[in-house]
CSV table of C-alpha atoms and ligand atoms in Angstrom, one decimal:
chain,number,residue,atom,x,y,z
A,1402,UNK,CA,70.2,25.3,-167.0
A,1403,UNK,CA,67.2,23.8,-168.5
A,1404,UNK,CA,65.6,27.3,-169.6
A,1405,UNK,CA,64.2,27.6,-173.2
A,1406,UNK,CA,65.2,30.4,-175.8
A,1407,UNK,CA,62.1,32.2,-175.2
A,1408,UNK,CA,62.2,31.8,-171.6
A,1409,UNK,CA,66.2,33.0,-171.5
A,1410,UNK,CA,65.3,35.9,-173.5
A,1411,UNK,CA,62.7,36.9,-171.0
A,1412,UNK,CA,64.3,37.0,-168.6
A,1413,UNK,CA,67.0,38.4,-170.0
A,1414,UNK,CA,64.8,41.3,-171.2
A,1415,UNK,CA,63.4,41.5,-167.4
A,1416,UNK,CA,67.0,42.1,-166.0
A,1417,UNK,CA,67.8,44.5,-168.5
A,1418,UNK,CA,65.2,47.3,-167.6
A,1419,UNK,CA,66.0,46.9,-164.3
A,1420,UNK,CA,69.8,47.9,-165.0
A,1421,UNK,CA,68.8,50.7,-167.5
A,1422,UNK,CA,66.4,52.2,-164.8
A,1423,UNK,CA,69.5,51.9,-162.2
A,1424,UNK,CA,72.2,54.5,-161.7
A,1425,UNK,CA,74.9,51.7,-162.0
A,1426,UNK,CA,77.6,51.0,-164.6
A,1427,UNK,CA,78.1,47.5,-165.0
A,1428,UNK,CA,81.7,46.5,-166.8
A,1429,UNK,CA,81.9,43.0,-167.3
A,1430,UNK,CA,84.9,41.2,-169.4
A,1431,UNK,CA,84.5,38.5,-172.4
A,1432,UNK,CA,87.5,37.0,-172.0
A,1433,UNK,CA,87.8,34.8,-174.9
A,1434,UNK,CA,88.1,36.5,-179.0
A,1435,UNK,CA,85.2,33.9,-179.8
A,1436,UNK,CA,83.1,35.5,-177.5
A,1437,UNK,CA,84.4,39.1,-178.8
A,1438,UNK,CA,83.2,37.9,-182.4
A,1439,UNK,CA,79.7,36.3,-181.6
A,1440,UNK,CA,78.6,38.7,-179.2
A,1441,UNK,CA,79.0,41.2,-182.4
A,1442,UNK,CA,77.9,39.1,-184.8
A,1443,UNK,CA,74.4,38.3,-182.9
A,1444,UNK,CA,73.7,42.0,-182.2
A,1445,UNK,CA,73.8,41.1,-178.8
A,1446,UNK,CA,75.9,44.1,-177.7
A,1447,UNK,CA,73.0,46.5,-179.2
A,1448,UNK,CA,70.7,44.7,-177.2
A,1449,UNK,CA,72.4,46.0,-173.6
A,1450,UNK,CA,71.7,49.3,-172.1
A,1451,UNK,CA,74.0,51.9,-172.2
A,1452,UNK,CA,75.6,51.8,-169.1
A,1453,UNK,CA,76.4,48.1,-169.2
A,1454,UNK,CA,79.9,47.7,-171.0
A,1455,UNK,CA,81.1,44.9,-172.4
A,1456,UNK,CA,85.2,44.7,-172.2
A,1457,UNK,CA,87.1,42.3,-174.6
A,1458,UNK,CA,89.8,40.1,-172.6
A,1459,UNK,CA,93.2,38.7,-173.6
A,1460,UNK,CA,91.3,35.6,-174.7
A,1461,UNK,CA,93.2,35.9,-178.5
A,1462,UNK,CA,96.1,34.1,-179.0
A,1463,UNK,CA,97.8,36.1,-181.5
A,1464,UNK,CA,96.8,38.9,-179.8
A,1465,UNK,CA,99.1,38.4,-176.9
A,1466,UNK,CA,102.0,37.1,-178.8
A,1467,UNK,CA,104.2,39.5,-178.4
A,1468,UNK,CA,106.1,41.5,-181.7
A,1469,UNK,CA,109.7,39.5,-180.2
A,1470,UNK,CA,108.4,36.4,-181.1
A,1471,UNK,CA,107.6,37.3,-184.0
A,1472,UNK,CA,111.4,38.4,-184.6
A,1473,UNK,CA,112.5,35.2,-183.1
A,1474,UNK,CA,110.6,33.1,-185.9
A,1475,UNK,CA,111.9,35.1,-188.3
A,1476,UNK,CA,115.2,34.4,-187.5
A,1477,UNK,CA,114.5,30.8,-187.5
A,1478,UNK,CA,114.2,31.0,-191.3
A,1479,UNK,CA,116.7,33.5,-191.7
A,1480,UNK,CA,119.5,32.3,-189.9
A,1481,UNK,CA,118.3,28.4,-189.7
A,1482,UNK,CA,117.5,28.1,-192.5
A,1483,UNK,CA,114.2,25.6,-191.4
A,1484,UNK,CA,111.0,25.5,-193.0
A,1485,UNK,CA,108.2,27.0,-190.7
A,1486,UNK,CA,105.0,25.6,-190.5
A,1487,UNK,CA,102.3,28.1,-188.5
A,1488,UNK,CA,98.3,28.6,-188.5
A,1489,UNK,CA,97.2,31.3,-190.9
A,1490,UNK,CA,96.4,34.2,-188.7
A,1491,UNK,CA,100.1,34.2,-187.5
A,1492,UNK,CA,101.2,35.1,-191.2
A,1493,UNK,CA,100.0,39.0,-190.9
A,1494,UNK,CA,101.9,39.4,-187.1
A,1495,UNK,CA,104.0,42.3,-187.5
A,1496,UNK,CA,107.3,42.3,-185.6
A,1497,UNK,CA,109.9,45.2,-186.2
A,1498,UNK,CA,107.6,46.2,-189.2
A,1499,UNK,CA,107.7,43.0,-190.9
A,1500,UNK,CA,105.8,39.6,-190.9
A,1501,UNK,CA,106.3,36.0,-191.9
A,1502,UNK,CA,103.7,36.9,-194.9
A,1503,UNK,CA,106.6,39.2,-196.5
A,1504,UNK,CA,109.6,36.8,-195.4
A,1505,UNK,CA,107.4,34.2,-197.7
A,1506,UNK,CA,107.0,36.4,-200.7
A,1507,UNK,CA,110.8,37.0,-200.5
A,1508,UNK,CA,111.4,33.4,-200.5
A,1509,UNK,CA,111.6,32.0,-197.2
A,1510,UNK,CA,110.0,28.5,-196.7
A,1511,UNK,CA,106.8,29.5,-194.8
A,1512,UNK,CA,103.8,27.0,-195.0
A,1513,UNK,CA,100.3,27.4,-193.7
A,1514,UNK,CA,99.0,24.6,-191.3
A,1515,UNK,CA,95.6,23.6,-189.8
A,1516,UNK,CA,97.0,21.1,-187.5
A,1517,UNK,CA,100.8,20.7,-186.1
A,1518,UNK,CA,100.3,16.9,-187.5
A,1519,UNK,CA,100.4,18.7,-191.1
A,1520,UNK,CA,104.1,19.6,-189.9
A,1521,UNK,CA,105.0,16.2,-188.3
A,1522,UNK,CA,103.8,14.7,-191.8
A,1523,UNK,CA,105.8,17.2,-193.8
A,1524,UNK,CA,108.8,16.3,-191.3
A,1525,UNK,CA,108.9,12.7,-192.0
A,1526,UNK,CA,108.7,12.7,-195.7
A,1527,UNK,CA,111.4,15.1,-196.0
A,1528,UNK,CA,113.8,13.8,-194.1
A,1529,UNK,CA,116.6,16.4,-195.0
A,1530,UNK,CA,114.4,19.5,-194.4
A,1531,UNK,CA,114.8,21.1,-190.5
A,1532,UNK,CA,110.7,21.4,-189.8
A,1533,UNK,CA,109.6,24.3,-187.4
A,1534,UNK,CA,106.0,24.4,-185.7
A,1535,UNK,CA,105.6,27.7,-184.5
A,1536,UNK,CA,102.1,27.6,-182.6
A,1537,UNK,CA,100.5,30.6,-180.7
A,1538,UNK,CA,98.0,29.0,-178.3
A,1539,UNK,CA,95.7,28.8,-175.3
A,1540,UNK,CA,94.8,25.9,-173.2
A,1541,UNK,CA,92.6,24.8,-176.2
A,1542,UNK,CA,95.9,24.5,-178.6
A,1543,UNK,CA,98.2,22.8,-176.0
A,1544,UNK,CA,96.6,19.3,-175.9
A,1545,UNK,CA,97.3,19.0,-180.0
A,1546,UNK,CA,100.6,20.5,-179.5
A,1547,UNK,CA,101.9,18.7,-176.5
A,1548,UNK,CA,100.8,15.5,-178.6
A,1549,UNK,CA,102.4,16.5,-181.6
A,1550,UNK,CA,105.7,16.6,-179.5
A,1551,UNK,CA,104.5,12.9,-177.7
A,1552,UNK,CA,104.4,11.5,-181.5
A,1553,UNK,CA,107.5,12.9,-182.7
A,1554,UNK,CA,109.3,11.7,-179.6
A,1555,UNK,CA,108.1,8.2,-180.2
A,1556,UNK,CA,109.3,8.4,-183.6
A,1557,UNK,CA,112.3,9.3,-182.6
A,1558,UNK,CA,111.8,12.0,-185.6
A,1559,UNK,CA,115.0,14.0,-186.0
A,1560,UNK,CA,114.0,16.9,-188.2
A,1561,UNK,CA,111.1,18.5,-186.0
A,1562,UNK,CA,110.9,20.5,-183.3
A,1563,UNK,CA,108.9,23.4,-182.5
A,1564,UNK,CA,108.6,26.8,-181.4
A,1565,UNK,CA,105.7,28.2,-179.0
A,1566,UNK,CA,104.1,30.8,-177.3
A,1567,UNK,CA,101.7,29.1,-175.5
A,1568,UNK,CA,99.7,30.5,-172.8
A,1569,UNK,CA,97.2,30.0,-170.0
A,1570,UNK,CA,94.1,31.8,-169.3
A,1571,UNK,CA,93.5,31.8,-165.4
A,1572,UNK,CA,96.6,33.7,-164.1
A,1573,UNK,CA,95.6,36.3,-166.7
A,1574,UNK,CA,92.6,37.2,-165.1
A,1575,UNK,CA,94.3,37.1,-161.7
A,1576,UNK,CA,96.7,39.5,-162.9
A,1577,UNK,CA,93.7,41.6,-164.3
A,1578,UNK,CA,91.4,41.6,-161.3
A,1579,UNK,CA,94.3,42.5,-159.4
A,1580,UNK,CA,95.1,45.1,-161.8
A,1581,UNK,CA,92.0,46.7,-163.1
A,1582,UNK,CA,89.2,47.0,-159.7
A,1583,UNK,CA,86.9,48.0,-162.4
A,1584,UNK,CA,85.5,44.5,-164.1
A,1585,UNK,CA,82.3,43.7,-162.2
A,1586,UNK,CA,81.8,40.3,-164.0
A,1587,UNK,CA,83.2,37.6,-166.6
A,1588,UNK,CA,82.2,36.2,-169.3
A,1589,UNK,CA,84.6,33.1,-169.0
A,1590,UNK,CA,85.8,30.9,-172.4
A,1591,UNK,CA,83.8,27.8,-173.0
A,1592,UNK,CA,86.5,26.3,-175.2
A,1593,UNK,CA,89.5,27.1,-172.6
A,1594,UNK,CA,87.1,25.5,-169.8
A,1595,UNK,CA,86.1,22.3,-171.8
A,1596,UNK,CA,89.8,21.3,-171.4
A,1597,UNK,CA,90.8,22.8,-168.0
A,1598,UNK,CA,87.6,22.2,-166.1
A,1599,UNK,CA,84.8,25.0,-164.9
A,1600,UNK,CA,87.0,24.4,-161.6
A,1601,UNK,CA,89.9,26.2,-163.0
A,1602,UNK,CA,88.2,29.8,-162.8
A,1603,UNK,CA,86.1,29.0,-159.5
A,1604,UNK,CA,88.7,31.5,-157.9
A,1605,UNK,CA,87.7,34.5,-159.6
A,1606,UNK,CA,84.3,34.5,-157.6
A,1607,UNK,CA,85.8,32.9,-154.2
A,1608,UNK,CA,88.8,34.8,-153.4
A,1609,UNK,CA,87.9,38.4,-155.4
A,1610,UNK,CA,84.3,38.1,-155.0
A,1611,UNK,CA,83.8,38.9,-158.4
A,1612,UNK,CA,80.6,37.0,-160.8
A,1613,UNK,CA,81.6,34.9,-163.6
A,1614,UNK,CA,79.7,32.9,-165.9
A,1615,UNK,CA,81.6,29.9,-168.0
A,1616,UNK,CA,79.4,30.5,-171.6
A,1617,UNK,CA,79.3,28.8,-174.6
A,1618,UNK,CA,78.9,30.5,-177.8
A,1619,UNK,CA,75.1,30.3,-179.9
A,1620,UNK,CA,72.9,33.7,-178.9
A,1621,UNK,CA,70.8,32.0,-176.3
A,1622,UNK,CA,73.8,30.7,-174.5
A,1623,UNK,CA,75.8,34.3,-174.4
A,1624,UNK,CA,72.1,35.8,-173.6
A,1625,UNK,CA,72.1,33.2,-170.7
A,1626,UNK,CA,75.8,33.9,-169.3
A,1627,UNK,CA,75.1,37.4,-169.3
A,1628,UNK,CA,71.6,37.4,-168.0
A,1629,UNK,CA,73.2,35.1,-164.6
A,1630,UNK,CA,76.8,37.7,-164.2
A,1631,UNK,CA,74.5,40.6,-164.2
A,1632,UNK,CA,71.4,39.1,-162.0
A,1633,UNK,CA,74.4,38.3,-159.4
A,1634,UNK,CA,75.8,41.6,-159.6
A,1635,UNK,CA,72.5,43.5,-158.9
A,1636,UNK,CA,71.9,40.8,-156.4
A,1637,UNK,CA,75.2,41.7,-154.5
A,1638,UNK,CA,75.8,38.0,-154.2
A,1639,UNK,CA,79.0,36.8,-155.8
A,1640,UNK,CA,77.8,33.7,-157.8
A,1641,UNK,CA,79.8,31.6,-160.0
A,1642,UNK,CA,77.8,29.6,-163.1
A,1643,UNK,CA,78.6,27.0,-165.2
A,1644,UNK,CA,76.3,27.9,-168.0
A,1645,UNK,CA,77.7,25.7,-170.7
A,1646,UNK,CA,77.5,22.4,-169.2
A,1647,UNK,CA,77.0,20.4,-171.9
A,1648,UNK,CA,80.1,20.8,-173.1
A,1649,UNK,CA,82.2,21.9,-170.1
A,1650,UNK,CA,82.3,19.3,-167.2
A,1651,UNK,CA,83.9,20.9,-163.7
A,1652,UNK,CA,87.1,18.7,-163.9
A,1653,UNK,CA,87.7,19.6,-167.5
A,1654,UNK,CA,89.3,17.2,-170.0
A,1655,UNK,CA,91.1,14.9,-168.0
A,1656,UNK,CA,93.3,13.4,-170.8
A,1657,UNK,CA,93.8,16.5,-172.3
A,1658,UNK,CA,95.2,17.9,-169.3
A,1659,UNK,CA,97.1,14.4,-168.5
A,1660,UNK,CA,99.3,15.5,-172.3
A,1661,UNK,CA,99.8,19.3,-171.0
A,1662,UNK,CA,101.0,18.3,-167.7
A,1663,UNK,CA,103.0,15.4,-169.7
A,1664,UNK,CA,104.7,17.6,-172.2
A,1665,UNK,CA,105.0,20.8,-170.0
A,1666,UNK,CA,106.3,23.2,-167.4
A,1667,UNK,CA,104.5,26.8,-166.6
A,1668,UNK,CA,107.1,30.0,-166.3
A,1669,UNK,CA,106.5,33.4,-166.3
A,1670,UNK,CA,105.2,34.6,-170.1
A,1671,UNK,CA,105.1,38.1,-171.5
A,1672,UNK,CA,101.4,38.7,-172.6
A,1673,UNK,CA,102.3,41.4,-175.7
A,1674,UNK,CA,101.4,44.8,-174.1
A,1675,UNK,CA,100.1,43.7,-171.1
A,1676,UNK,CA,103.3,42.7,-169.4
A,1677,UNK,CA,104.9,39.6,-167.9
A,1678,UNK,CA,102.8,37.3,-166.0
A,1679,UNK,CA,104.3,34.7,-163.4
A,1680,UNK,CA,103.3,31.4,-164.6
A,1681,UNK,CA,101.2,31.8,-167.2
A,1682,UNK,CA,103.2,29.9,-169.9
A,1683,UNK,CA,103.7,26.7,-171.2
A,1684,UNK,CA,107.2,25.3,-172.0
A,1685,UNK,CA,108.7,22.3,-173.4
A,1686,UNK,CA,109.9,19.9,-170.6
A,1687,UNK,CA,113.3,18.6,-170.4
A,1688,UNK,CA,112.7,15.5,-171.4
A,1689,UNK,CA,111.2,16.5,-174.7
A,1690,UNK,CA,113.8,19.1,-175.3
A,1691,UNK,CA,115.1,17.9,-178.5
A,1692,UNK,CA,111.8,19.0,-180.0
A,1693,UNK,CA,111.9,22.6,-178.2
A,1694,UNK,CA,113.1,24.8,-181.3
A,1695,UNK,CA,114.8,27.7,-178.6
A,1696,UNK,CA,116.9,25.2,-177.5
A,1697,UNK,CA,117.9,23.2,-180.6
A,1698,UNK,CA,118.4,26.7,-182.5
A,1699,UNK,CA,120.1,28.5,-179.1
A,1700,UNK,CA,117.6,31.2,-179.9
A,1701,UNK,CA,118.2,33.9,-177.2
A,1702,UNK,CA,114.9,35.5,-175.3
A,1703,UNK,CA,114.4,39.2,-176.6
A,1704,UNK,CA,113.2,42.2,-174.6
A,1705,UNK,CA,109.5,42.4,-175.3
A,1706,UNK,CA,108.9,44.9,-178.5
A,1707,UNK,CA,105.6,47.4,-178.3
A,1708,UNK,CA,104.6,48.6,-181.6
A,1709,UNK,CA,104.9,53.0,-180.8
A,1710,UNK,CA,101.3,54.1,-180.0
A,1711,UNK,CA,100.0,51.0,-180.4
A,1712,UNK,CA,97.1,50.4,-177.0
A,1713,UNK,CA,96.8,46.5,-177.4
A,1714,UNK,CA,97.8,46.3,-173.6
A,1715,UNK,CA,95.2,48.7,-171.9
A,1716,UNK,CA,92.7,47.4,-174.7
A,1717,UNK,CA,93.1,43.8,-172.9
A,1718,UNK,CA,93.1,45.3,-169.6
A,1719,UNK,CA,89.6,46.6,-170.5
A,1720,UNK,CA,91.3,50.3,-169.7
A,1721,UNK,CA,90.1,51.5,-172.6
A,1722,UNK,CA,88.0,50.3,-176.2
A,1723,UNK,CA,90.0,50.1,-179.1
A,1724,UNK,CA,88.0,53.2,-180.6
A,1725,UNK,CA,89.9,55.3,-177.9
A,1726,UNK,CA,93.2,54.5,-179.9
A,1727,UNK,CA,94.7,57.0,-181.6
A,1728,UNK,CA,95.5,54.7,-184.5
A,1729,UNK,CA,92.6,53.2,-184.9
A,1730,UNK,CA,91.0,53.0,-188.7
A,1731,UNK,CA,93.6,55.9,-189.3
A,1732,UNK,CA,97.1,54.3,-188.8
A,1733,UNK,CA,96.1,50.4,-187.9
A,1734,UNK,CA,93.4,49.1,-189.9
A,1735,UNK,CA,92.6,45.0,-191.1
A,1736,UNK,CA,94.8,45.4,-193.7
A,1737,UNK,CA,98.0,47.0,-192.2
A,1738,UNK,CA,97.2,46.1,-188.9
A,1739,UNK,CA,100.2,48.1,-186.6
A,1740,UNK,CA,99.5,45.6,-182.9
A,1741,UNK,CA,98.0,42.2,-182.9
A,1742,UNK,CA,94.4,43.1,-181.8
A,1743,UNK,CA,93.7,44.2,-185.3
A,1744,UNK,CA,95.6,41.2,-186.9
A,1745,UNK,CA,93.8,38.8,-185.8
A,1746,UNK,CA,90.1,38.3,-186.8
A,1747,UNK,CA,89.3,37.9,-183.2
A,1748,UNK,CA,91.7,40.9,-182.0
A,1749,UNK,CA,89.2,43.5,-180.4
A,1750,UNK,CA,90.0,45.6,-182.4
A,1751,UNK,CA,89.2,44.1,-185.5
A,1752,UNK,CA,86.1,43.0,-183.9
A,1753,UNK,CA,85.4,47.0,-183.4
A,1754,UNK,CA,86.5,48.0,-186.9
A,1755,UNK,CA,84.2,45.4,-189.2
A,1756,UNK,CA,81.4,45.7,-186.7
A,1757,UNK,CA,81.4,49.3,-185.3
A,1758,UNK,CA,81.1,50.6,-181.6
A,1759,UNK,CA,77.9,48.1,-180.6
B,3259,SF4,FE1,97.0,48.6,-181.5
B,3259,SF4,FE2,95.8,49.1,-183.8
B,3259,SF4,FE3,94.3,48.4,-181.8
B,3259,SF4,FE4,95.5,50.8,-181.8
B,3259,SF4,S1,93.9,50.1,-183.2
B,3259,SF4,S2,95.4,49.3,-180.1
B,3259,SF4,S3,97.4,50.4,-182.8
B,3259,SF4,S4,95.9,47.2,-182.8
């Protein structure tokens, strides 16, 4: 955008005063948990006047896994028997009251990985072991995943498949625009973009009219995305930015995307307390179905679970902040978290509980 840090926080000040002087209330959405974190951990929500409020999105993976996936992983190791490889944060899910932490302390072969290769690796030196990669995951995850699956098939690796919940952002915020009139402007995910291209959100603005801002993630750039979403809305002018091109080019991540649309297929996904969404999944194709842990396991699909008074849903939907939950630091705290939004350090509402309301 070729604006300095002094100049962006000018400017940012200027357009400030002008909404704190205005009657309006300005909701816009962060989508991404990144975004959720950094905007806290710069101070940058104490910085806004009061009546612009800043909703956290679906943007966290394990946040909108739902609690019957959960369930279905566990029965991979009960019933299966398989050693289950899964990135850290997925250990402290709860589904039906337990979590893949507790199956490990009973004994159940659960292994923390930083990259689905640590699985593949595992896989081929222990040939008699069934491997399991469970990974949660955006559009950011896929690409690693979906070549995880490429290498294994070229292998010809026998004793590796995998089990995901794997999701995609933009018919989210389709469903949510259509669903919640009251978001006035996005904060779109830098990461998410950097693979799918700034093109992949364009239709927030064109066909709902609604400002967006694809941001990256220092306090300068969040100031920035912020400073354009609002300008437009007092403006009246529906403007889509790219505000983090540097990293995010407006076709995306070309190979990246040449893997996903490789590896696989978009169905309809439940989004844990939000509902199902038509197409907003990824799934193993056909071709690579030897490595798709439902089908190799004939693990049945299960009725989406909703932990009792848990508000994850109208959280995401920006309905309501997560202080507005019953349960919040009484029944659902870090530490036994009841939904997923407090699981997972980028949850919103474990964003709200270290940092406090703003
Ligand atoms: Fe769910 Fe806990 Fe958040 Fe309430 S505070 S919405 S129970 S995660």
């Amino acid at each position: 955008m070729g604006m300095t840090n002094s100049s962006i926080l000018k400017s940012f000040r200027e357009i400030m005063e002008i909404v704190q002087k205005s009657d309006l209330t300005i909701n816009i959405m962060e989508v991404c948990g990144t975004h959720t974190m950094a905007l806290f951990e710069h101070g940058i929500r104490s910085l806004l006047p009061q009546n612009i409020n800043l909703i956290s999105g679906p943007g966290c993976p394990v946040c909108v896994t739902g609690e019957e996936i959960m369930v279905e992983a566990f029965e991979l190791l009960e019933k299966h028997n398989v050693t289950l490889f899964t990135f850290g944060d997925m250990l402290k899910v709860p589904g039906e009251g337990r979590t893949l932490s507790i199956l490990k302390a009973q004994g159940f072969s659960v292994k923390v990985a930083y990259s689905p290769r640590n699985a593949i690796e595992f896989a081929e030196k222990n040939p008699n072991i069934e491997v399991v990669f469970f990974g949660a995951g955006f559009e950011t995850t896929a690409p690693a995943l979906g070549a995880t699956i490429l290498e294994a098939y070229t292998k010809k690796l026998k004793n590796f498949s995998m089990f995901l919940a794997v999701k995609t952002v933009p018919p989210a915020l389709g469903f949510l625009v259509e669903h919640n009139s009251l978001i006035d402007g996005f904060i779109l995910p830098g990461h998410v973009s950097a693979v799918i291209g700034a093109k992949a959100f364009r239709f927030i603005t064109e066909n709902y009219q609604i400002p967006a801002a694809v941001t990256g993630f220092t306090a300068e750039e969040l100031l920035l995305g912020i400073s354009l979403v609002v300008k437009s809305i007092l403006k009246k002018e529906p403007s889509y930015y790219n505000a983090y091109p540097h990293v995010v080019r407006e076709q995306g991540n070309v190979e990246a995307q040449r893997i996903i649309e490789e590896v696989f297929e978009k169905g309809d996904a439940n989004w844990r307390g939000i509902g199902n969404i038509p197409l907003s999944g990824l799934f193993i194709r056909e071709r690579y179905s030897q490595y798709d842990a439902r089908k190799k396991y004939g693990l049945r699909e299960k009725p989406p679970i909703v932990p009792r008074g848990c508000k994850c849903g109208e959280i995401m939907l920006g309905r309501m902040l997560p202080p507005e939950c019953p349960l919040f630091a009484k029944g659902c705290t870090p530490e036994k978290p009841v939904g997923a939004c407090m699981v997972s350090s980028e949850g919103s509402c474990a964003a709200y509980y270290k940092y406090g309301r703003r």
